[in-house]
CSV table of C-alpha atoms in Angstrom, one decimal:
chain,number,residue,atom,x,y,z
A,1,MET,CA,98.5,-73.2,17.2
A,2,ILE,CA,96.8,-73.0,13.9
A,3,SER,CA,97.8,-75.7,11.5
A,4,PHE,CA,96.7,-76.0,7.9
A,5,SER,CA,96.1,-79.1,5.8
A,6,ASP,CA,97.6,-79.7,2.4
A,7,ALA,CA,94.1,-79.4,0.8
A,8,VAL,CA,93.8,-76.2,-1.2
A,9,LEU,CA,90.5,-74.3,-1.0
A,10,SER,CA,88.3,-74.8,-4.0
A,11,ARG,CA,86.5,-71.8,-5.6
A,12,GLU,CA,83.2,-72.7,-3.8
A,13,GLU,CA,85.1,-73.0,-0.5
A,14,ARG,CA,86.7,-69.6,-1.0
A,15,LEU,CA,83.3,-68.0,-1.8
A,16,SER,CA,81.8,-69.6,1.3
A,17,ARG,CA,84.7,-68.3,3.4
A,18,TRP,CA,84.2,-64.8,2.1
A,19,GLY,CA,80.5,-65.1,3.0
A,20,PHE,CA,81.3,-66.2,6.5
A,21,LEU,CA,83.9,-63.5,6.8
A,22,GLY,CA,81.3,-60.9,5.8
A,23,LEU,CA,78.6,-62.2,8.1
A,24,ALA,CA,80.9,-62.5,11.1
A,25,THR,CA,82.5,-59.0,10.5
A,26,ALA,CA,79.2,-57.1,10.2
A,27,PRO,CA,78.1,-57.3,13.9
A,28,LEU,CA,81.6,-56.5,15.1
A,29,VAL,CA,82.0,-53.4,12.9
A,30,GLY,CA,78.4,-52.5,13.6
A,31,SER,CA,79.0,-52.5,17.3
A,32,VAL,CA,81.8,-50.1,16.9
A,33,LEU,CA,79.9,-47.8,14.5
A,34,PHE,CA,76.8,-47.8,16.8
A,35,ASN,CA,78.9,-46.5,19.6
A,36,HIS,CA,79.8,-43.5,17.5
A,37,GLY,CA,76.2,-42.6,16.8
A,38,MET,CA,75.9,-44.2,13.4
A,39,ALA,CA,73.0,-46.5,14.3
A,40,PRO,CA,70.3,-46.7,11.6
A,41,PRO,CA,66.9,-45.7,12.9
A,42,PHE,CA,65.3,-48.9,11.7
A,43,VAL,CA,67.1,-51.2,14.2
A,44,ILE,CA,64.3,-52.4,16.4
A,45,CYS,CA,63.2,-55.8,17.6
A,46,PRO,CA,60.2,-56.9,15.5
A,47,VAL,CA,59.1,-59.4,18.2
A,48,ARG,CA,59.1,-56.8,21.0
A,49,SER,CA,57.4,-54.2,18.8
A,50,LEU,CA,54.6,-56.6,17.8
A,51,THR,CA,54.1,-58.4,21.1
A,52,SER,CA,55.7,-56.2,23.8
A,53,ILE,CA,57.6,-59.4,24.9
A,54,PRO,CA,61.4,-59.2,24.5
A,55,CYS,CA,62.8,-61.9,22.1
A,56,PRO,CA,65.6,-64.2,23.1
A,57,GLY,CA,68.1,-62.0,21.3
A,58,CYS,CA,67.0,-58.7,22.9
A,59,GLY,CA,70.0,-57.0,24.4
A,60,LEU,CA,72.7,-58.6,22.2
A,61,THR,CA,73.3,-55.4,20.2
A,62,ARG,CA,73.7,-53.4,23.4
A,63,SER,CA,75.9,-56.1,24.8
A,64,PHE,CA,78.1,-56.0,21.6
A,65,MET,CA,78.3,-52.2,21.9
A,66,ALA,CA,79.4,-52.5,25.5
A,67,ILE,CA,82.1,-55.0,24.6
A,68,ALA,CA,83.3,-52.6,21.8
A,69,ARG,CA,83.6,-49.9,24.5
A,70,GLY,CA,85.5,-52.3,26.8
A,71,ASP,CA,82.7,-52.4,29.4
A,72,PHE,CA,82.4,-56.1,30.0
A,73,ASP,CA,80.3,-55.8,33.2
A,74,ASP,CA,77.7,-53.9,31.2
A,75,ALA,CA,77.9,-56.4,28.4
A,76,LEU,CA,77.1,-59.3,30.7
A,77,SER,CA,74.2,-57.4,32.3
A,78,MET,CA,72.7,-56.7,28.8
A,79,HIS,CA,72.9,-60.3,27.7
A,80,LEU,CA,74.8,-63.2,29.2
A,81,PHE,CA,75.6,-64.6,25.7
A,82,GLY,CA,76.8,-61.3,24.3
A,83,PRO,CA,80.5,-61.8,25.2
A,84,VAL,CA,80.3,-65.5,24.1
A,85,LEU,CA,78.8,-64.6,20.7
A,86,PHE,CA,81.2,-61.7,20.2
A,87,ALA,CA,84.2,-64.0,20.9
A,88,ALA,CA,82.7,-66.6,18.5
A,89,PHE,CA,82.3,-63.9,15.7
A,90,LEU,CA,85.8,-62.7,16.3
A,91,LEU,CA,87.1,-66.3,16.1
A,92,VAL,CA,85.3,-66.9,12.8
A,93,VAL,CA,86.8,-63.7,11.4
A,94,VAL,CA,90.3,-64.7,12.4
A,95,LEU,CA,89.9,-68.3,11.1
A,96,MET,CA,88.3,-67.4,7.8
A,97,ALA,CA,90.9,-64.7,7.2
A,98,ALA,CA,93.7,-67.2,7.9
A,99,GLU,CA,92.2,-69.7,5.5
A,100,LEU,CA,91.7,-67.1,2.7
A,101,LYS,CA,95.2,-65.7,3.2
A,102,THR,CA,96.8,-69.2,3.0
A,103,GLY,CA,94.4,-70.7,0.5
A,104,ARG,CA,94.3,-73.9,2.6
A,105,ARG,CA,91.9,-75.5,5.0
A,106,LEU,CA,92.5,-75.5,8.7
A,107,GLN,CA,93.1,-79.0,10.0
A,108,ARG,CA,91.1,-78.6,13.2
A,109,THR,CA,88.8,-75.8,14.3
A,110,PRO,CA,86.9,-75.2,17.5
A,111,PHE,CA,83.7,-75.3,15.5
A,112,ARG,CA,84.1,-79.0,14.7
A,113,TYR,CA,82.0,-79.6,17.9
A,114,LEU,CA,79.1,-77.9,16.2
A,115,GLN,CA,78.9,-80.6,13.5
A,116,ARG,CA,77.1,-82.9,16.0
A,117,VAL,CA,73.4,-82.3,16.2
A,118,GLN,CA,73.4,-83.3,19.9
A,119,ASN,CA,75.6,-80.3,20.7
A,120,TRP,CA,73.2,-77.9,18.9
A,121,TRP,CA,70.4,-79.2,21.2
A,122,TRP,CA,72.4,-78.6,24.3
A,123,LEU,CA,73.2,-75.0,23.1
A,124,ALA,CA,69.6,-74.3,22.3
A,125,LEU,CA,68.5,-75.7,25.7
A,126,LEU,CA,71.1,-73.5,27.4
A,127,TYR,CA,70.1,-70.4,25.4
A,128,PHE,CA,66.4,-70.7,25.8
A,129,GLY,CA,66.8,-71.7,29.4
A,130,TYR,CA,68.6,-68.4,29.9
A,131,TYR,CA,65.8,-66.6,28.1
A,132,GLY,CA,63.2,-68.2,30.4
A,133,VAL,CA,65.2,-67.0,33.4
A,134,ARG,CA,65.5,-63.5,31.9
A,135,LEU,CA,61.7,-63.3,31.4
A,136,THR,CA,61.0,-64.6,34.9
A,137,SER,CA,63.4,-62.0,36.3
A,138,LEU,CA,61.8,-59.2,34.3
A,139,ILE,CA,58.4,-60.2,35.5
A,140,GLN,CA,59.4,-60.4,39.2
A,141,THR,CA,61.2,-57.1,39.2
A,142,GLY,CA,58.4,-55.3,37.4
A,143,GLU,CA,60.5,-54.3,34.5
A,144,PHE,CA,58.3,-56.3,32.2
A,145,TYR,CA,55.0,-54.6,32.4
A,146,ILE,CA,53.0,-57.3,30.6
A,147,ASN,CA,52.9,-60.6,32.3
A,148,PRO,CA,52.4,-63.2,29.5
A,149,PHE,CA,51.4,-65.8,32.1
A,150,SER,CA,48.4,-63.7,33.2
A,151,MET,CA,47.1,-63.7,29.6
A,152,VAL,CA,46.5,-67.4,29.7
A,153,ARG,CA,43.1,-68.3,31.1
């Protein structure tokens, strides 16, 4: 149940809500458009193109595209955090749109837990731990043709 406070959004708060709404909507709309062949040719991973090492976010776009197609198994295989981030973006869109429509602040949001720095550390540890597991798996299966550990002497 969504409940709103009596506090009316200020002009600055409205502008920030519009900004969050735009930032959260872009990857969702992009994932649908990319499935219909509207992908711009410049979407590449700069880290991977410079170092041949996939970045922690490599696979998120393909995961979002799979979710937009309704293929959740493929989405999870592309990036474990794809469905989680897709749901978070969708939730931000719904909450920001609700606040803008009513002109009032939400009393409680699921994002209140992100206000604690300790929770950000746990999320970062989980995300980069998954990245380490992905790199190790790619090296062991031979899909990652450059072993970064062999470069260290």
